[in-house]
PDB file of C-alpha atoms and ligand atoms in Angstrom:
ATOM      1  CA  MET C  21     -59.123  15.958  -6.993  1.00 81.00           C
ATOM      2  CA  ALA C  22     -58.537  13.029  -9.185  1.00 94.00           C
ATOM      3  CA  ILE C  23     -60.824  10.589 -11.036  1.00 97.00           C
ATOM      4  CA  ARG C  24     -59.872   6.672  -9.946  1.00 98.00           C
ATOM      5  CA  LYS C  25     -60.109   3.585 -11.858  1.00 98.00           C
ATOM      6  CA  ILE C  26     -63.117   1.781 -11.237  1.00 98.00           C
ATOM      7  CA  ALA C  27     -62.507  -2.173 -10.176  1.00 98.00           C
ATOM      8  CA  GLN C  28     -64.113  -4.440 -13.080  1.00 98.00           C
ATOM      9  CA  ILE C  29     -66.051  -7.605 -11.737  1.00 98.00           C
ATOM     10  CA  GLY C  30     -63.318 -10.742 -11.435  1.00 98.00           C
ATOM     11  CA  HIS C  31     -60.799  -8.456  -9.406  1.00 98.00           C
ATOM     12  CA  PRO C  32     -60.470  -9.666  -5.752  1.00 98.00           C
ATOM     13  CA  VAL C  33     -60.945  -6.270  -4.589  1.00 98.00           C
ATOM     14  CA  LEU C  34     -64.570  -6.556  -5.091  1.00 98.00           C
ATOM     15  CA  ARG C  35     -64.981  -9.352  -3.091  1.00 98.00           C
ATOM     16  CA  GLN C  36     -63.367  -8.194   0.170  1.00 98.00           C
ATOM     17  CA  VAL C  37     -65.037  -7.307   3.231  1.00 98.00           C
ATOM     18  CA  ALA C  38     -64.306  -3.416   3.893  1.00 98.00           C
ATOM     19  CA  ARG C  39     -63.096  -2.661   7.202  1.00 98.00           C
ATOM     20  CA  GLU C  40     -64.703   0.505   9.325  1.00 98.00           C
ATOM     21  CA  VAL C  41     -63.051   3.685   9.202  1.00 98.00           C
ATOM     22  CA  THR C  42     -62.189   5.522  12.761  1.00 98.00           C
ATOM     23  CA  ARG C  43     -63.412   9.196  13.707  1.00 97.00           C
ATOM     24  CA  GLU C  44     -59.814   9.913  13.401  1.00 97.00           C
ATOM     25  CA  GLU C  45     -58.999   8.557   9.837  1.00 98.00           C
ATOM     26  CA  LEU C  46     -62.400  10.441   8.821  1.00 98.00           C
ATOM     27  CA  ALA C  47     -61.116  13.467   9.848  1.00 98.00           C
ATOM     28  CA  SER C  48     -57.699  13.443   8.297  1.00 98.00           C
ATOM     29  CA  PRO C  49     -56.986  15.590   4.800  1.00 98.00           C
ATOM     30  CA  LYS C  50     -56.180  12.063   3.327  1.00 98.00           C
ATOM     31  CA  MET C  51     -59.341  10.711   3.742  1.00 98.00           C
ATOM     32  CA  GLN C  52     -61.279  14.052   2.960  1.00 98.00           C
ATOM     33  CA  ALA C  53     -59.468  13.780  -0.257  1.00 98.00           C
ATOM     34  CA  PHE C  54     -60.382  10.605  -0.589  1.00 98.00           C
ATOM     35  CA  ILE C  55     -63.998  11.181  -0.273  1.00 98.00           C
ATOM     36  CA  ASP C  56     -63.493  14.167  -2.925  1.00 98.00           C
ATOM     37  CA  ASP C  57     -62.008  11.903  -5.602  1.00 98.00           C
ATOM     38  CA  LEU C  58     -64.954   8.968  -4.652  1.00 98.00           C
ATOM     39  CA  VAL C  59     -67.482  11.711  -5.634  1.00 97.00           C
ATOM     40  CA  GLU C  60     -65.658  12.939  -8.793  1.00 97.00           C
ATOM     41  CA  THR C  61     -65.165   9.402  -9.913  1.00 98.00           C
ATOM     42  CA  MET C  62     -69.077   8.833  -9.270  1.00 97.00           C
ATOM     43  CA  HIS C  63     -69.908  11.974 -11.495  1.00 95.00           C
ATOM     44  CA  ASP C  64     -67.518  11.102 -14.136  1.00 96.00           C
ATOM     45  CA  ALA C  65     -68.885   7.777 -14.571  1.00 95.00           C
ATOM     46  CA  ASP C  66     -72.582   9.026 -14.413  1.00 93.00           C
ATOM     47  CA  GLY C  67     -73.133   6.457 -11.624  1.00 93.00           C
ATOM     48  CA  ALA C  68     -76.183   6.703  -9.069  1.00 94.00           C
ATOM     49  CA  GLY C  69     -73.465   5.362  -6.330  1.00 97.00           C
ATOM     50  CA  LEU C  70     -69.929   4.294  -6.165  1.00 98.00           C
ATOM     51  CA  ALA C  71     -68.464   2.376  -3.043  1.00 98.00           C
ATOM     52  CA  ALA C  72     -64.941   3.115  -1.832  1.00 98.00           C
ATOM     53  CA  ILE C  73     -64.384  -0.643  -2.347  1.00 98.00           C
ATOM     54  CA  GLN C  74     -65.167  -0.044  -6.137  1.00 98.00           C
ATOM     55  CA  VAL C  75     -61.718   2.360  -6.499  1.00 98.00           C
ATOM     56  CA  TYR C  76     -59.832  -0.152  -4.695  1.00 98.00           C
ATOM     57  CA  GLU C  77     -59.745   1.050  -1.205  1.00 98.00           C
ATOM     58  CA  PRO C  78     -61.645  -1.757   1.017  1.00 98.00           C
ATOM     59  CA  ILE C  79     -63.103   0.697   3.635  1.00 98.00           C
ATOM     60  CA  ARG C  80     -66.876   1.266   4.488  1.00 98.00           C
ATOM     61  CA  ILE C  81     -67.568   4.468   2.808  1.00 98.00           C
ATOM     62  CA  CYS C  82     -70.074   4.795  -0.270  1.00 98.00           C
ATOM     63  CA  ALA C  83     -71.312   8.111  -2.149  1.00 98.00           C
ATOM     64  CA  ILE C  84     -74.752   8.046  -3.643  1.00 97.00           C
ATOM     65  CA  GLU C  85     -76.364  10.786  -5.788  1.00 95.00           C
ATOM     66  CA  VAL C  86     -78.964  10.982  -8.376  1.00 92.00           C
ATOM     67  CA  ARG C  87     -79.393  14.209 -10.158  1.00 87.00           C
ATOM     68  CA  ASN C  88     -80.448  14.371 -14.038  1.00 81.00           C
ATOM     69  CA  ASN C  89     -78.759  10.783 -14.547  1.00 83.00           C
ATOM     70  CA  PRO C  90     -78.476   9.272 -17.904  1.00 83.00           C
ATOM     71  CA  ARG C  91     -78.083   5.830 -16.860  1.00 81.00           C
ATOM     72  CA  TYR C  92     -80.891   5.892 -14.695  1.00 81.00           C
ATOM     73  CA  PRO C  93     -83.299   8.584 -15.947  1.00 83.00           C
ATOM     74  CA  TYR C  94     -86.310   7.109 -13.912  1.00 82.00           C
ATOM     75  CA  LYS C  95     -84.597   7.615 -10.658  1.00 81.00           C
ATOM     76  CA  PRO C  96     -86.001  10.098  -8.449  1.00 85.00           C
ATOM     77  CA  PRO C  97     -83.278  12.506  -7.316  1.00 88.00           C
ATOM     78  CA  ILE C  98     -81.179  11.810  -4.360  1.00 91.00           C
ATOM     79  CA  PRO C  99     -79.002  14.732  -2.706  1.00 94.00           C
ATOM     80  CA  LEU C 100     -75.282  13.955  -2.647  1.00 96.00           C
ATOM     81  CA  THR C 101     -74.855  11.500   0.369  1.00 97.00           C
ATOM     82  CA  ILE C 102     -71.640  10.353   1.890  1.00 98.00           C
ATOM     83  CA  LEU C 103     -72.184   7.123   4.281  1.00 98.00           C
ATOM     84  CA  VAL C 104     -69.369   5.983   6.587  1.00 98.00           C
ATOM     85  CA  ASN C 105     -69.873   2.752   8.390  1.00 98.00           C
ATOM     86  CA  PRO C 106     -73.397   2.479   7.187  1.00 98.00           C
ATOM     87  CA  LYS C 107     -75.829  -0.358   8.873  1.00 98.00           C
ATOM     88  CA  LEU C 108     -79.212  -1.185   7.035  1.00 98.00           C
ATOM     89  CA  THR C 109     -81.829  -2.605   8.920  1.00 98.00           C
ATOM     90  CA  PRO C 110     -84.849  -3.513   7.200  1.00 98.00           C
ATOM     91  CA  VAL C 111     -87.862  -1.996   8.376  1.00 96.00           C
ATOM     92  CA  THR C 112     -90.605  -4.465   6.654  1.00 94.00           C
ATOM     93  CA  ASP C 113     -90.402  -7.918   5.037  1.00 96.00           C
ATOM     94  CA  GLU C 114     -91.824  -6.192   2.106  1.00 96.00           C
ATOM     95  CA  MET C 115     -89.544  -6.459  -1.134  1.00 97.00           C
ATOM     96  CA  PHE C 116     -89.781  -5.342  -4.774  1.00 96.00           C
ATOM     97  CA  GLU C 117     -87.875  -6.260  -7.958  1.00 96.00           C
ATOM     98  CA  ASN C 118     -85.414  -3.522  -8.621  1.00 97.00           C
ATOM     99  CA  ASN C 119     -83.376  -3.508 -12.025  1.00 97.00           C
ATOM    100  CA  GLU C 120     -79.960  -2.756 -11.387  1.00 97.00           C
ATOM    101  CA  GLY C 121     -76.776  -2.173 -12.988  1.00 96.00           C
ATOM    102  CA  CYS C 122     -73.338  -1.382 -11.668  1.00 97.00           C
ATOM    103  CA  LEU C 123     -70.023   0.657 -12.650  1.00 97.00           C
ATOM    104  CA  SER C 124     -68.204  -2.375 -11.753  1.00 98.00           C
ATOM    105  CA  VAL C 125     -70.133  -4.738 -14.339  1.00 98.00           C
ATOM    106  CA  PRO C 126     -69.828  -3.647 -17.682  1.00 95.00           C
ATOM    107  CA  ASN C 127     -72.996  -3.421 -20.138  1.00 96.00           C
ATOM    108  CA  LEU C 128     -74.991  -5.903 -17.995  1.00 98.00           C
ATOM    109  CA  ARG C 129     -78.568  -5.040 -15.926  1.00 97.00           C
ATOM    110  CA  GLY C 130     -80.810  -7.610 -13.477  1.00 98.00           C
ATOM    111  CA  VAL C 131     -83.382  -7.943 -11.468  1.00 98.00           C
ATOM    112  CA  VAL C 132     -82.509  -7.790  -7.883  1.00 98.00           C
ATOM    113  CA  LYS C 133     -84.854  -8.100  -4.971  1.00 98.00           C
ATOM    114  CA  ARG C 134     -84.875  -5.489  -2.399  1.00 98.00           C
ATOM    115  CA  TYR C 135     -86.156  -4.275   0.768  1.00 98.00           C
ATOM    116  CA  VAL C 136     -88.954  -1.636   0.107  1.00 97.00           C
ATOM    117  CA  SER C 137     -87.958   0.296   3.263  1.00 97.00           C
ATOM    118  CA  VAL C 138     -84.446   0.223   5.069  1.00 98.00           C
ATOM    119  CA  ARG C 139     -83.277   2.227   8.190  1.00 98.00           C
ATOM    120  CA  VAL C 140     -79.721   3.449   7.499  1.00 98.00           C
ATOM    121  CA  GLN C 141     -77.499   4.515  10.219  1.00 98.00           C
ATOM    122  CA  ALA C 142     -74.251   5.809   9.596  1.00 98.00           C
ATOM    123  CA  TRP C 143     -71.920   8.888   9.966  1.00 98.00           C
ATOM    124  CA  ASP C 144     -71.603  12.050   6.939  1.00 98.00           C
ATOM    125  CA  ARG C 145     -68.334  12.704   5.765  1.00 98.00           C
ATOM    126  CA  HIS C 146     -67.881  15.320   8.613  1.00 97.00           C
ATOM    127  CA  GLY C 147     -68.677  12.168  11.120  1.00 98.00           C
ATOM    128  CA  ASN C 148     -71.683  13.413  12.074  1.00 98.00           C
ATOM    129  CA  PRO C 149     -74.668  10.785  12.715  1.00 98.00           C
ATOM    130  CA  ILE C 150     -77.430  10.138   9.729  1.00 98.00           C
ATOM    131  CA  ASP C 151     -80.613   8.105  11.173  1.00 98.00           C
ATOM    132  CA  GLU C 152     -82.935   8.113   8.549  1.00 96.00           C
ATOM    133  CA  VAL C 153     -85.671   5.351   6.662  1.00 97.00           C
ATOM    134  CA  VAL C 154     -85.388   5.404   2.976  1.00 96.00           C
ATOM    135  CA  HIS C 155     -87.759   3.717   0.579  1.00 95.00           C
ATOM    136  CA  GLY C 156     -88.471   2.639  -2.562  1.00 94.00           C
ATOM    137  CA  LEU C 157     -85.453   3.206  -5.255  1.00 93.00           C
ATOM    138  CA  LYS C 158     -83.588   5.017  -2.956  1.00 94.00           C
ATOM    139  CA  ALA C 159     -83.717   2.170  -0.605  1.00 96.00           C
ATOM    140  CA  GLY C 160     -82.593  -0.241  -3.367  1.00 96.00           C
ATOM    141  CA  THR C 161     -79.589   2.076  -4.487  1.00 96.00           C
ATOM    142  CA  TYR C 162     -78.394   2.192  -0.950  1.00 97.00           C
ATOM    143  CA  GLN C 163     -78.902  -1.660  -0.357  1.00 98.00           C
ATOM    144  CA  HIS C 164     -76.888  -2.102  -3.928  1.00 98.00           C
ATOM    145  CA  GLU C 165     -73.878   0.142  -2.560  1.00 98.00           C
ATOM    146  CA  THR C 166     -73.957  -1.230   1.028  1.00 98.00           C
ATOM    147  CA  ASP C 167     -73.732  -4.617  -0.498  1.00 98.00           C
ATOM    148  CA  HIS C 168     -70.333  -3.451  -2.079  1.00 98.00           C
ATOM    149  CA  LEU C 169     -68.958  -2.912   1.345  1.00 98.00           C
ATOM    150  CA  ASP C 170     -69.533  -6.858   2.093  1.00 98.00           C
ATOM    151  CA  GLY C 171     -68.007  -8.114  -1.164  1.00 98.00           C
ATOM    152  CA  LYS C 172     -71.421  -8.408  -2.815  1.00 98.00           C
ATOM    153  CA  ILE C 173     -72.258  -7.519  -6.232  1.00 98.00           C
ATOM    154  CA  PHE C 174     -75.810  -7.240  -7.614  1.00 98.00           C
ATOM    155  CA  VAL C 175     -75.105 -10.436  -9.976  1.00 98.00           C
ATOM    156  CA  ASP C 176     -74.925 -12.399  -6.716  1.00 98.00           C
ATOM    157  CA  ARG C 177     -78.445 -11.575  -5.821  1.00 97.00           C
ATOM    158  CA  ALA C 178     -80.251 -11.530  -9.402  1.00 97.00           C
ATOM    159  CA  ASP C 179     -82.117 -14.107 -11.218  1.00 94.00           C
ATOM    160  CA  PRO C 180     -79.621 -14.621 -14.315  1.00 97.00           C
ATOM    161  CA  SER C 181     -82.646 -15.164 -16.176  1.00 97.00           C
ATOM    162  CA  THR C 182     -83.025 -11.509 -16.381  1.00 96.00           C
ATOM    163  CA  PHE C 183     -79.728 -10.372 -17.113  1.00 98.00           C
ATOM    164  CA  ALA C 184     -79.703  -7.890 -19.895  1.00 98.00           C
ATOM    165  CA  THR C 185     -77.394  -5.503 -21.897  1.00 98.00           C
ATOM    166  CA  TRP C 186     -78.417  -2.075 -21.444  1.00 95.00           C
ATOM    167  CA  THR C 187     -79.634  -1.455 -25.084  1.00 97.00           C
ATOM    168  CA  GLU C 188     -81.313  -4.584 -24.399  1.00 97.00           C
ATOM    169  CA  PHE C 189     -82.892  -3.447 -21.358  1.00 96.00           C
ATOM    170  CA  GLU C 190     -84.036  -0.414 -22.695  1.00 95.00           C
ATOM    171  CA  ARG C 191     -85.625  -1.845 -25.682  1.00 96.00           C
ATOM    172  CA  HIS C 192     -87.349  -4.969 -23.569  1.00 96.00           C
ATOM    173  CA  GLN C 193     -87.549  -4.198 -20.081  1.00 94.00           C
ATOM    174  CA  LYS C 194     -87.373  -0.599 -19.367  1.00 94.00           C
ATOM    175  CA  ALA C 195     -90.922   0.313 -20.040  1.00 95.00           C
ATOM    176  CA  ALA C 196     -92.749  -2.493 -17.497  1.00 95.00           C
ATOM    177  CA  PHE C 197     -90.156  -1.724 -14.839  1.00 95.00           C
ATOM    178  CA  VAL C 198     -90.540   2.222 -15.119  1.00 94.00           C
ATOM    179  CA  GLU C 199     -94.294   1.505 -14.768  1.00 94.00           C
ATOM    180  CA  LYS C 200     -93.771  -0.988 -12.217  1.00 94.00           C
ATOM    181  CA  VAL C 201     -91.133   1.162 -10.015  1.00 92.00           C
ATOM    182  CA  THR C 202     -93.262   4.430 -10.583  1.00 92.00           C
ATOM    183  CA  GLN C 203     -96.271   2.803  -9.003  1.00 93.00           C
ATOM    184  CA  LEU C 204     -93.965   1.667  -5.927  1.00 92.00           C
ATOM    185  CA  VAL C 205     -92.774   5.580  -5.633  1.00 90.00           C
ATOM    186  CA  ALA C 206     -96.204   6.615  -5.585  1.00 91.00           C
ATOM    187  CA  ARG C 207     -97.135   4.120  -3.050  1.00 92.00           C
ATOM    188  CA  VAL C 208     -94.043   4.011  -0.475  1.00 91.00           C
ATOM    189  CA  GLY C 209     -91.899   7.165  -1.745  1.00 86.00           C
ATOM    190  CA  SER C 210     -88.892   7.145  -3.402  1.00 77.00           C
TER     191      SER C 210
HETATM  192 NI1   NI F 329     -72.222  -1.336  -8.143  1.00 79.68          NI
END
């Protein structure tokens, strides 16, 4: 396993539309080793998620996990999940204001409107089907990660007047945001 370099905003790879992965590719030792690297890199960087495109592999795979995350201490836990060729479909028009950061965007956070509930259809790393509806902050994380597969970064969707460094977010925005999303999670689930 190896920790990969994470592409930073401005690198053209982050603007590519990633291609789908075939079943044969997914089953290959090379692809399985790549997924191990993706997870290890996400853990090393304390990410809540990491898309393959962020480590210079423009393929439709992302890793998601939240477990005692120091970058996002308010996020409810998400078990380690690998999404291959994910498709997201909103199941309601309702949206919420999520405050997001990204390992490819150093020291910046911003408010992005995300669907409250989305259906995700994908394969897991072994090609088994995933079909579930996710809500709240978890739905926000899924939308952020799958956006990467289409060359989109949270800053594209954010209101620029909400941009903050991580320190200023802590000082001026975090308390109100955590209160709002705690109410959301209590209502719709994580
Ligand atoms: Ni990101």
